[in-house]
Amino acid sequence: MLKTTLKTALLAVGLTAPLTGCDSLHFYSQAVSGHLSIMSNQQPIEAILKDPQTDPALKDTLNTVLSALTFSEKHLALPTQDQYRNYVELDRPYVVWNVVAAEELSLTPYRWCFPVIGCVTYQGYFKQENAEAKAETLASQGYDVYTRGVTAYSTIGWFNDPVLSTFNHYSTNALRALIFHELAHQTVYLKGDSVFNESFAMAVEMEGMRQWYKQVGDEKNYQDYIKSLSRRERFIDLVMSTRNRLEGLYQSEISDDEKRIEKERIIQQLRNDYQILKEREWDGKAYYKHYFDGPLNNAQLNSVATYYALVPGFLAMMKATLASGGTMETFYQQCRSLESLPLAQRHKKIKNMNKK
């Protein structure tokens, strides 16, 4: 399951930031009003848990969050003070809808730049219709566009993030992983580098789950988790190999018309490979079906790359740090130190960690 982070530190400057045109004003306005609506409808989790009328399923969710917070602080050195101590009931299945885009014959993502947080490769909207309108505008300009709903976002420490009703459908393990992931964003965040930020949070999430299962001694569920990671890795491999083929295609000397034809062939091959994987390795179970339900394009392929491109390097760096007697905080400090490097050099250094 792909999760996301709407870097809403921009809300701290919001409408006081320099604006350029109605589109920028509209985005800032909906971001501020959407976030403030959430913050104004919070209820203390402690009071909800004490209320005998509270749905037992909701109590289970909230207790899982609290236990994950305790574990995060004690074992992962993640910041938990005042985070996820309140609950917000939403009237929708997603908290925001993200829009990502890329040129038709390029894998370079469209970037939006904001004060304070820098540039990001997606734009989040609190209303689905606004996201779809933005996507239609970008598509009319010739971009490949992908829009998807997400269940969580982090304000990277600018606000105290609440538990949302969109968390309620998560399994216990998925909810715990979500908390690890979102808290990681508050620990290390590099301005203007979405791939670094999301891959880092994924690596911390995975380490958190490894340590959790080790502590509780739940071998069965741990093996289920390992199997889910294996499926996710196979899915990522499919997408990343497709991106590599497309990248070679886009850099070739053939005409744009020829590139468009070959692009469709490569994407169809991805669909075929997924069907083969599903039948041969997953007993026909349609894991990641949602990803293949609609048309595939450069923007959608990039959405996977953002979350996973640097994960192997981060995991290798973390493993080496812990093996040499370091702590999770030592690892975080090493990650922060990479901010001084140019983006391309930073990514290369992280990837090379997996080759040692």
mmCIF file of C-alpha atoms in Angstrom:
data_model
loop_
_atom_site.group_PDB
_atom_site.id
_atom_site.type_symbol
_atom_site.label_atom_id
_atom_site.label_comp_id
_atom_site.label_asym_id
_atom_site.label_seq_id
_atom_site.Cartn_x
_atom_site.Cartn_y
_atom_site.Cartn_z
ATOM 1 C CA MET A 1 0.000 0.000 0.000
ATOM 2 C CA LEU A 2 1.302 3.216 -1.002
ATOM 3 C CA LYS A 3 1.110 5.890 1.428
ATOM 4 C CA THR A 4 1.992 9.711 1.110
ATOM 5 C CA THR A 5 3.032 12.897 2.912
ATOM 6 C CA LEU A 6 1.575 16.310 2.102
ATOM 7 C CA LYS A 7 4.333 18.636 3.261
ATOM 8 C CA THR A 8 2.038 21.167 4.839
ATOM 9 C CA ALA A 9 4.727 23.229 6.455
ATOM 10 C CA LEU A 10 3.636 25.667 3.731
ATOM 11 C CA LEU A 11 0.577 26.273 5.897
ATOM 12 C CA ALA A 12 2.829 28.146 8.296
ATOM 13 C CA VAL A 13 3.332 30.826 5.664
ATOM 14 C CA GLY A 14 0.188 30.123 3.657
ATOM 15 C CA LEU A 15 -1.542 33.224 2.420
ATOM 16 C CA THR A 16 1.308 35.517 3.457
ATOM 17 C CA ALA A 17 3.626 33.899 0.895
ATOM 18 C CA PRO A 18 4.159 35.537 -2.497
ATOM 19 C CA LEU A 19 1.443 34.318 -4.870
ATOM 20 C CA THR A 20 1.577 34.213 -8.648
ATOM 21 C CA GLY A 21 -1.873 34.059 -10.191
ATOM 22 C CA CYS A 22 -5.256 32.611 -9.333
ATOM 23 C CA ASP A 23 -4.080 29.001 -9.473
ATOM 24 C CA SER A 24 -1.558 29.569 -6.669
ATOM 25 C CA LEU A 25 -4.101 31.491 -4.598
ATOM 26 C CA HIS A 26 -6.636 28.703 -4.996
ATOM 27 C CA PHE A 27 -4.147 26.039 -3.944
ATOM 28 C CA TYR A 28 -3.011 27.918 -0.841
ATOM 29 C CA SER A 29 -6.591 28.730 0.102
ATOM 30 C CA GLN A 30 -7.816 25.131 -0.082
ATOM 31 C CA ALA A 31 -4.695 23.867 1.723
ATOM 32 C CA VAL A 32 -5.150 26.269 4.623
ATOM 33 C CA SER A 33 -8.912 25.807 4.935
ATOM 34 C CA GLY A 34 -8.676 22.032 4.574
ATOM 35 C CA HIS A 35 -6.033 21.683 7.245
ATOM 36 C CA LEU A 36 -7.685 24.108 9.647
ATOM 37 C CA SER A 37 -10.953 22.190 9.269
ATOM 38 C CA ILE A 38 -9.182 19.041 10.417
ATOM 39 C CA MET A 39 -7.434 20.755 13.322
ATOM 40 C CA SER A 40 -10.654 22.366 14.553
ATOM 41 C CA ASN A 41 -12.509 19.045 14.778
ATOM 42 C CA GLN A 42 -10.092 17.149 17.011
ATOM 43 C CA GLN A 43 -11.206 15.119 20.008
ATOM 44 C CA PRO A 44 -8.776 13.945 22.719
ATOM 45 C CA ILE A 45 -8.078 10.226 22.344
ATOM 46 C CA GLU A 46 -7.995 9.795 26.118
ATOM 47 C CA ALA A 47 -11.598 11.012 26.377
ATOM 48 C CA ILE A 48 -12.735 8.788 23.506
ATOM 49 C CA LEU A 49 -11.207 5.721 25.141
ATOM 50 C CA LYS A 50 -12.974 6.478 28.429
ATOM 51 C CA ASP A 51 -16.356 6.918 26.734
ATOM 52 C CA PRO A 52 -18.397 3.666 27.113
ATOM 53 C CA GLN A 53 -20.290 4.535 23.913
ATOM 54 C CA THR A 54 -17.150 4.432 21.763
ATOM 55 C CA ASP A 55 -17.120 1.708 19.116
ATOM 56 C CA PRO A 56 -14.813 -1.118 20.276
ATOM 57 C CA ALA A 57 -13.172 -1.211 16.832
ATOM 58 C CA LEU A 58 -12.259 2.466 17.162
ATOM 59 C CA LYS A 59 -10.860 1.807 20.642
ATOM 60 C CA ASP A 60 -8.686 -0.948 19.186
ATOM 61 C CA THR A 61 -7.392 1.444 16.523
ATOM 62 C CA LEU A 62 -6.581 4.157 19.033
ATOM 63 C CA ASN A 63 -4.892 1.756 21.443
ATOM 64 C CA THR A 64 -2.767 0.433 18.584
ATOM 65 C CA VAL A 65 -1.691 3.979 17.780
ATOM 66 C CA LEU A 66 -0.753 4.667 21.395
ATOM 67 C CA SER A 67 1.286 1.467 21.652
ATOM 68 C CA ALA A 68 3.039 2.327 18.388
ATOM 69 C CA LEU A 69 3.911 5.760 19.763
ATOM 70 C CA THR A 70 5.445 4.253 22.888
ATOM 71 C CA PHE A 71 7.462 1.798 20.812
ATOM 72 C CA SER A 72 8.555 4.534 18.380
ATOM 73 C CA GLU A 73 10.015 6.675 21.128
ATOM 74 C CA LYS A 74 11.693 3.839 23.026
ATOM 75 C CA HIS A 75 13.123 1.760 20.172
ATOM 76 C CA LEU A 76 13.286 4.005 17.102
ATOM 77 C CA ALA A 77 14.171 7.382 18.663
ATOM 78 C CA LEU A 78 11.238 8.990 16.847
ATOM 79 C CA PRO A 79 9.577 12.186 18.132
ATOM 80 C CA THR A 80 6.189 11.425 19.675
ATOM 81 C CA GLN A 81 5.453 14.321 22.015
ATOM 82 C CA ASP A 82 1.911 15.607 21.395
ATOM 83 C CA GLN A 83 1.668 13.639 18.127
ATOM 84 C CA TYR A 84 -1.406 11.499 17.411
ATOM 85 C CA ARG A 85 -3.030 12.294 20.753
ATOM 86 C CA ASN A 86 -6.284 13.512 19.175
ATOM 87 C CA TYR A 87 -8.790 11.990 16.767
ATOM 88 C CA VAL A 88 -10.704 13.498 13.832
ATOM 89 C CA GLU A 89 -13.741 11.919 12.195
ATOM 90 C CA LEU A 90 -13.851 12.718 8.470
ATOM 91 C CA ASP A 91 -16.783 12.386 6.081
ATOM 92 C CA ARG A 92 -14.670 10.920 3.263
ATOM 93 C CA PRO A 93 -12.480 7.877 2.583
ATOM 94 C CA TYR A 94 -9.289 9.899 2.027
ATOM 95 C CA VAL A 95 -7.864 12.939 3.744
ATOM 96 C CA VAL A 96 -6.298 14.364 0.563
ATOM 97 C CA TRP A 97 -6.038 13.525 -3.119
ATOM 98 C CA ASN A 98 -2.588 13.858 -4.641
ATOM 99 C CA VAL A 99 -1.843 14.901 -8.193
ATOM 100 C CA VAL A 100 1.444 13.941 -9.853
ATOM 101 C CA ALA A 101 2.503 14.678 -13.416
ATOM 102 C CA ALA A 102 5.288 14.161 -15.937
ATOM 103 C CA GLU A 103 5.838 15.022 -19.556
ATOM 104 C CA GLU A 104 4.535 12.562 -22.135
ATOM 105 C CA LEU A 105 8.005 11.464 -23.215
ATOM 106 C CA SER A 106 9.994 12.041 -20.038
ATOM 107 C CA LEU A 107 10.212 10.536 -16.568
ATOM 108 C CA THR A 108 11.227 13.845 -15.006
ATOM 109 C CA PRO A 109 8.398 14.633 -12.563
ATOM 110 C CA TYR A 110 6.530 17.920 -12.624
ATOM 111 C CA ARG A 111 7.608 19.885 -9.556
ATOM 112 C CA TRP A 112 5.731 22.409 -7.450
ATOM 113 C CA CYS A 113 7.812 24.794 -5.354
ATOM 114 C CA PHE A 114 6.754 26.508 -2.134
ATOM 115 C CA PRO A 115 8.301 28.737 0.517
ATOM 116 C CA VAL A 116 9.899 26.934 3.481
ATOM 117 C CA ILE A 117 9.457 23.344 2.214
ATOM 118 C CA GLY A 118 11.029 23.758 -1.225
ATOM 119 C CA CYS A 119 9.939 21.737 -4.258
ATOM 120 C CA VAL A 120 7.802 18.582 -4.182
ATOM 121 C CA THR A 121 6.700 16.178 -6.885
ATOM 122 C CA TYR A 122 3.006 16.097 -5.987
ATOM 123 C CA GLN A 123 0.285 18.515 -4.995
ATOM 124 C CA GLY A 124 -2.362 17.585 -2.439
ATOM 125 C CA TYR A 125 -6.002 18.697 -2.404
ATOM 126 C CA PHE A 126 -8.503 18.251 0.410
ATOM 127 C CA LYS A 127 -11.375 17.865 -2.066
ATOM 128 C CA GLN A 128 -11.409 15.224 -4.784
ATOM 129 C CA GLU A 129 -13.048 17.511 -7.323
ATOM 130 C CA ASN A 130 -10.253 20.070 -6.939
ATOM 131 C CA ALA A 131 -7.610 17.411 -7.509
ATOM 132 C CA GLU A 132 -9.432 16.131 -10.574
ATOM 133 C CA ALA A 133 -9.768 19.660 -11.951
ATOM 134 C CA LYS A 134 -6.022 20.219 -11.534
ATOM 135 C CA ALA A 135 -5.316 16.882 -13.184
ATOM 136 C CA GLU A 136 -7.550 17.775 -16.140
ATOM 137 C CA THR A 137 -5.724 21.085 -16.562
ATOM 138 C CA LEU A 138 -2.336 19.382 -16.625
ATOM 139 C CA ALA A 139 -3.601 16.686 -18.992
ATOM 140 C CA SER A 140 -4.937 19.335 -21.363
ATOM 141 C CA GLN A 141 -1.395 20.743 -21.465
ATOM 142 C CA GLY A 142 -0.054 17.386 -22.635
ATOM 143 C CA TYR A 143 1.219 15.955 -19.344
ATOM 144 C CA ASP A 144 0.841 12.391 -18.140
ATOM 145 C CA VAL A 145 -1.154 12.725 -14.909
ATOM 146 C CA TYR A 146 -1.994 10.431 -12.014
ATOM 147 C CA THR A 147 -4.409 11.221 -9.166
ATOM 148 C CA ARG A 148 -4.943 9.077 -6.090
ATOM 149 C CA GLY A 149 -6.496 9.385 -2.673
ATOM 150 C CA VAL A 150 -4.292 9.036 0.399
ATOM 151 C CA THR A 151 -5.182 8.315 3.994
ATOM 152 C CA ALA A 152 -2.472 10.184 5.904
ATOM 153 C CA TYR A 153 -0.165 13.158 5.709
ATOM 154 C CA SER A 154 2.431 14.678 7.984
ATOM 155 C CA THR A 155 2.983 18.328 8.827
ATOM 156 C CA ILE A 156 6.657 17.464 9.548
ATOM 157 C CA GLY A 157 6.415 18.850 13.057
ATOM 158 C CA TRP A 158 4.764 22.200 12.318
ATOM 159 C CA PHE A 159 1.525 20.977 13.920
ATOM 160 C CA ASN A 160 0.500 18.145 16.235
ATOM 161 C CA ASP A 161 -0.850 15.567 13.808
ATOM 162 C CA PRO A 162 -4.103 13.798 14.780
ATOM 163 C CA VAL A 163 -5.318 10.262 14.145
ATOM 164 C CA LEU A 164 -7.819 10.359 11.284
ATOM 165 C CA SER A 165 -10.856 8.192 10.658
ATOM 166 C CA THR A 166 -9.183 7.240 7.360
ATOM 167 C CA PHE A 167 -6.851 5.093 9.486
ATOM 168 C CA ASN A 168 -9.721 2.925 10.704
ATOM 169 C CA HIS A 169 -9.694 0.410 7.862
ATOM 170 C CA TYR A 170 -6.007 -0.384 8.408
ATOM 171 C CA SER A 171 -4.995 -3.729 9.844
ATOM 172 C CA THR A 172 -3.177 -3.553 13.170
ATOM 173 C CA ASN A 173 0.177 -4.125 11.503
ATOM 174 C CA ALA A 174 -0.468 -1.626 8.715
ATOM 175 C CA LEU A 175 -1.524 0.998 11.251
ATOM 176 C CA ARG A 176 1.637 0.477 13.266
ATOM 177 C CA ALA A 177 3.717 0.811 10.085
ATOM 178 C CA LEU A 178 1.861 4.009 9.197
ATOM 179 C CA ILE A 179 2.773 5.605 12.539
ATOM 180 C CA PHE A 180 6.447 4.674 12.127
ATOM 181 C CA HIS A 181 6.417 6.115 8.605
ATOM 182 C CA GLU A 182 4.759 9.407 9.433
ATOM 183 C CA LEU A 183 6.891 10.027 12.531
ATOM 184 C CA ALA A 184 9.996 9.424 10.418
ATOM 185 C CA HIS A 185 9.064 12.447 8.330
ATOM 186 C CA GLN A 186 9.279 14.579 11.456
ATOM 187 C CA THR A 187 12.766 13.251 12.194
ATOM 188 C CA VAL A 188 14.560 13.851 8.888
ATOM 189 C CA TYR A 189 13.233 16.045 6.092
ATOM 190 C CA LEU A 190 15.360 17.496 3.305
ATOM 191 C CA LYS A 191 13.893 20.453 1.507
ATOM 192 C CA GLY A 192 13.068 19.785 -2.132
ATOM 193 C CA ASP A 193 13.917 16.053 -2.225
ATOM 194 C CA SER A 194 10.735 13.960 -2.252
ATOM 195 C CA VAL A 195 12.566 10.774 -3.260
ATOM 196 C CA PHE A 196 14.946 11.055 -0.297
ATOM 197 C CA ASN A 197 12.168 11.878 2.166
ATOM 198 C CA GLU A 198 9.770 9.122 1.159
ATOM 199 C CA SER A 199 12.445 6.439 0.758
ATOM 200 C CA PHE A 200 13.897 7.353 4.154
ATOM 201 C CA ALA A 201 10.493 7.064 5.818
ATOM 202 C CA MET A 202 9.883 3.695 4.150
ATOM 203 C CA ALA A 203 13.223 2.399 5.458
ATOM 204 C CA VAL A 204 12.440 3.536 9.008
ATOM 205 C CA GLU A 205 8.988 1.967 8.751
ATOM 206 C CA MET A 206 10.477 -1.366 7.695
ATOM 207 C CA GLU A 207 13.052 -1.329 10.499
ATOM 208 C CA GLY A 208 10.349 -0.432 12.985
ATOM 209 C CA MET A 209 8.271 -3.416 11.932
ATOM 210 C CA ARG A 210 11.309 -5.722 12.112
ATOM 211 C CA GLN A 211 12.069 -4.608 15.647
ATOM 212 C CA TRP A 212 8.420 -4.819 16.681
ATOM 213 C CA TYR A 213 8.062 -8.439 15.611
ATOM 214 C CA LYS A 214 11.363 -9.310 17.234
ATOM 215 C CA GLN A 215 10.204 -7.817 20.536
ATOM 216 C CA VAL A 216 6.782 -9.481 20.631
ATOM 217 C CA GLY A 217 8.080 -12.829 19.371
ATOM 218 C CA ASP A 218 5.197 -13.256 16.931
ATOM 219 C CA GLU A 219 6.856 -15.508 14.371
ATOM 220 C CA LYS A 220 3.702 -16.262 12.368
ATOM 221 C CA ASN A 221 2.753 -12.646 11.776
ATOM 222 C CA TYR A 222 6.386 -11.786 11.154
ATOM 223 C CA GLN A 223 6.542 -14.358 8.363
ATOM 224 C CA ASP A 224 3.327 -12.946 6.911
ATOM 225 C CA TYR A 225 4.926 -9.518 6.995
ATOM 226 C CA ILE A 226 8.060 -10.843 5.264
ATOM 227 C CA LYS A 227 5.880 -12.377 2.562
ATOM 228 C CA SER A 228 4.108 -9.061 2.054
ATOM 229 C CA LEU A 229 7.487 -7.345 1.717
ATOM 230 C CA SER A 230 8.519 -9.944 -0.844
ATOM 231 C CA ARG A 231 5.376 -9.282 -2.876
ATOM 232 C CA ARG A 232 5.978 -5.564 -2.643
ATOM 233 C CA GLU A 233 9.578 -6.007 -3.789
ATOM 234 C CA ARG A 234 8.459 -8.027 -6.828
ATOM 235 C CA PHE A 235 5.904 -5.349 -7.683
ATOM 236 C CA ILE A 236 8.510 -2.604 -7.327
ATOM 237 C CA ASP A 237 10.954 -4.538 -9.489
ATOM 238 C CA LEU A 238 8.349 -4.736 -12.250
ATOM 239 C CA VAL A 239 7.667 -1.010 -12.127
ATOM 240 C CA MET A 240 11.303 0.036 -11.863
ATOM 241 C CA SER A 241 12.409 -2.195 -14.743
ATOM 242 C CA THR A 242 9.649 -0.658 -16.854
ATOM 243 C CA ARG A 243 10.843 2.819 -15.911
ATOM 244 C CA ASN A 244 14.377 1.861 -16.912
ATOM 245 C CA ARG A 245 13.186 0.702 -20.332
ATOM 246 C CA LEU A 246 11.164 3.858 -20.802
ATOM 247 C CA GLU A 247 14.080 6.033 -19.736
ATOM 248 C CA GLY A 248 16.249 4.421 -22.409
ATOM 249 C CA LEU A 249 13.491 4.914 -24.946
ATOM 250 C CA TYR A 250 13.023 8.607 -24.166
ATOM 251 C CA GLN A 251 16.761 9.245 -24.489
ATOM 252 C CA SER A 252 16.985 7.480 -27.847
ATOM 253 C CA GLU A 253 17.254 9.218 -31.223
ATOM 254 C CA ILE A 254 14.055 7.858 -32.779
ATOM 255 C CA SER A 255 11.151 10.165 -33.614
ATOM 256 C CA ASP A 256 8.534 11.175 -31.052
ATOM 257 C CA ASP A 257 5.859 9.216 -32.928
ATOM 258 C CA GLU A 258 8.005 6.100 -32.750
ATOM 259 C CA LYS A 259 8.605 6.739 -29.053
ATOM 260 C CA ARG A 260 4.854 6.945 -28.424
ATOM 261 C CA ILE A 261 4.272 3.592 -30.117
ATOM 262 C CA GLU A 262 7.105 1.929 -28.220
ATOM 263 C CA LYS A 263 5.945 3.523 -24.960
ATOM 264 C CA GLU A 264 2.571 1.815 -25.301
ATOM 265 C CA ARG A 265 4.248 -1.507 -26.070
ATOM 266 C CA ILE A 266 6.463 -1.259 -22.964
ATOM 267 C CA ILE A 267 3.503 -0.372 -20.736
ATOM 268 C CA GLN A 268 1.497 -3.260 -22.140
ATOM 269 C CA GLN A 269 4.426 -5.541 -21.384
ATOM 270 C CA LEU A 270 4.268 -4.351 -17.774
ATOM 271 C CA ARG A 271 0.620 -5.401 -17.641
ATOM 272 C CA ASN A 272 1.477 -8.781 -19.138
ATOM 273 C CA ASP A 273 4.342 -9.303 -16.697
ATOM 274 C CA TYR A 274 2.022 -8.486 -13.801
ATOM 275 C CA GLN A 275 -0.463 -11.122 -14.949
ATOM 276 C CA ILE A 276 2.319 -13.705 -15.181
ATOM 277 C CA LEU A 277 3.600 -12.778 -11.719
ATOM 278 C CA LYS A 278 0.090 -12.995 -10.266
ATOM 279 C CA GLU A 279 -0.503 -16.479 -11.656
ATOM 280 C CA ARG A 280 2.938 -17.992 -11.082
ATOM 281 C CA GLU A 281 3.862 -16.583 -7.682
ATOM 282 C CA TRP A 282 0.695 -15.278 -6.035
ATOM 283 C CA ASP A 283 -1.749 -18.121 -6.762
ATOM 284 C CA GLY A 284 -3.873 -15.819 -8.881
ATOM 285 C CA LYS A 285 -4.411 -13.297 -6.084
ATOM 286 C CA ALA A 286 -4.632 -9.788 -7.497
ATOM 287 C CA TYR A 287 -2.265 -7.947 -5.164
ATOM 288 C CA TYR A 288 -1.767 -4.371 -6.422
ATOM 289 C CA LYS A 289 -4.805 -4.712 -8.687
ATOM 290 C CA HIS A 290 -5.737 -1.098 -8.000
ATOM 291 C CA TYR A 291 -2.475 0.035 -9.550
ATOM 292 C CA PHE A 292 -3.289 -1.606 -12.873
ATOM 293 C CA ASP A 293 -7.003 -0.801 -13.016
ATOM 294 C CA GLY A 294 -6.592 2.441 -14.932
ATOM 295 C CA PRO A 295 -4.289 3.653 -17.693
ATOM 296 C CA LEU A 296 -0.593 3.501 -16.795
ATOM 297 C CA ASN A 297 1.686 6.436 -17.585
ATOM 298 C CA ASN A 298 4.933 8.172 -16.628
ATOM 299 C CA ALA A 299 3.398 9.990 -13.664
ATOM 300 C CA GLN A 300 2.032 6.793 -12.136
ATOM 301 C CA LEU A 301 5.327 4.960 -12.586
ATOM 302 C CA ASN A 302 7.099 7.862 -10.879
ATOM 303 C CA SER A 303 4.810 7.581 -7.856
ATOM 304 C CA VAL A 304 6.396 4.219 -7.026
ATOM 305 C CA ALA A 305 9.928 5.437 -7.691
ATOM 306 C CA THR A 306 9.466 8.317 -5.239
ATOM 307 C CA TYR A 307 8.730 5.936 -2.384
ATOM 308 C CA TYR A 308 11.176 3.134 -3.070
ATOM 309 C CA ALA A 309 14.097 4.239 -5.254
ATOM 310 C CA LEU A 310 16.502 4.791 -2.321
ATOM 311 C CA VAL A 311 15.101 2.293 0.192
ATOM 312 C CA PRO A 312 17.791 -0.411 -0.353
ATOM 313 C CA GLY A 313 20.535 2.157 0.194
ATOM 314 C CA PHE A 314 18.944 3.505 3.368
ATOM 315 C CA LEU A 315 18.456 0.000 4.745
ATOM 316 C CA ALA A 316 22.101 -0.853 4.029
ATOM 317 C CA MET A 317 23.246 2.363 5.730
ATOM 318 C CA MET A 318 21.043 1.640 8.733
ATOM 319 C CA LYS A 319 22.263 -1.950 9.015
ATOM 320 C CA ALA A 320 25.900 -0.874 8.907
ATOM 321 C CA THR A 321 25.303 1.813 11.527
ATOM 322 C CA LEU A 322 23.559 -0.512 13.964
ATOM 323 C CA ALA A 323 26.087 -3.311 13.385
ATOM 324 C CA SER A 324 28.953 -0.969 14.287
ATOM 325 C CA GLY A 325 27.361 -0.039 17.612
ATOM 326 C CA GLY A 326 25.490 3.032 16.472
ATOM 327 C CA THR A 327 21.885 3.859 17.281
ATOM 328 C CA MET A 328 18.878 4.922 15.246
ATOM 329 C CA GLU A 329 19.686 8.510 16.195
ATOM 330 C CA THR A 330 23.195 7.991 14.783
ATOM 331 C CA PHE A 331 21.586 6.839 11.546
ATOM 332 C CA TYR A 332 19.316 9.896 11.491
ATOM 333 C CA GLN A 333 22.308 12.188 11.961
ATOM 334 C CA GLN A 334 24.088 10.503 9.046
ATOM 335 C CA CYS A 335 21.022 11.046 6.877
ATOM 336 C CA ARG A 336 20.766 14.703 7.848
ATOM 337 C CA SER A 337 24.422 15.225 6.961
ATOM 338 C CA LEU A 338 23.633 14.324 3.345
ATOM 339 C CA GLU A 339 21.695 17.560 2.945
ATOM 340 C CA SER A 340 24.933 19.404 2.088
ATOM 341 C CA LEU A 341 25.371 17.307 -1.081
ATOM 342 C CA PRO A 342 23.818 18.216 -4.442
ATOM 343 C CA LEU A 343 20.704 16.135 -5.063
ATOM 344 C CA ALA A 344 22.160 13.843 -7.740
ATOM 345 C CA GLN A 345 25.305 13.204 -5.706
ATOM 346 C CA ARG A 346 23.216 12.577 -2.598
ATOM 347 C CA HIS A 347 21.094 9.935 -4.351
ATOM 348 C CA LYS A 348 24.159 8.278 -5.847
ATOM 349 C CA LYS A 349 25.842 8.033 -2.461
ATOM 350 C CA ILE A 350 22.774 6.420 -0.889
ATOM 351 C CA LYS A 351 22.394 3.927 -3.748
ATOM 352 C CA ASN A 352 26.052 2.995 -3.461
ATOM 353 C CA MET A 353 25.540 2.051 0.187
ATOM 354 C CA ASN A 354 23.708 -1.033 -1.054
ATOM 355 C CA LYS A 355 26.738 -2.116 -3.085
ATOM 356 C CA LYS A 356 29.174 -2.325 -0.173
#
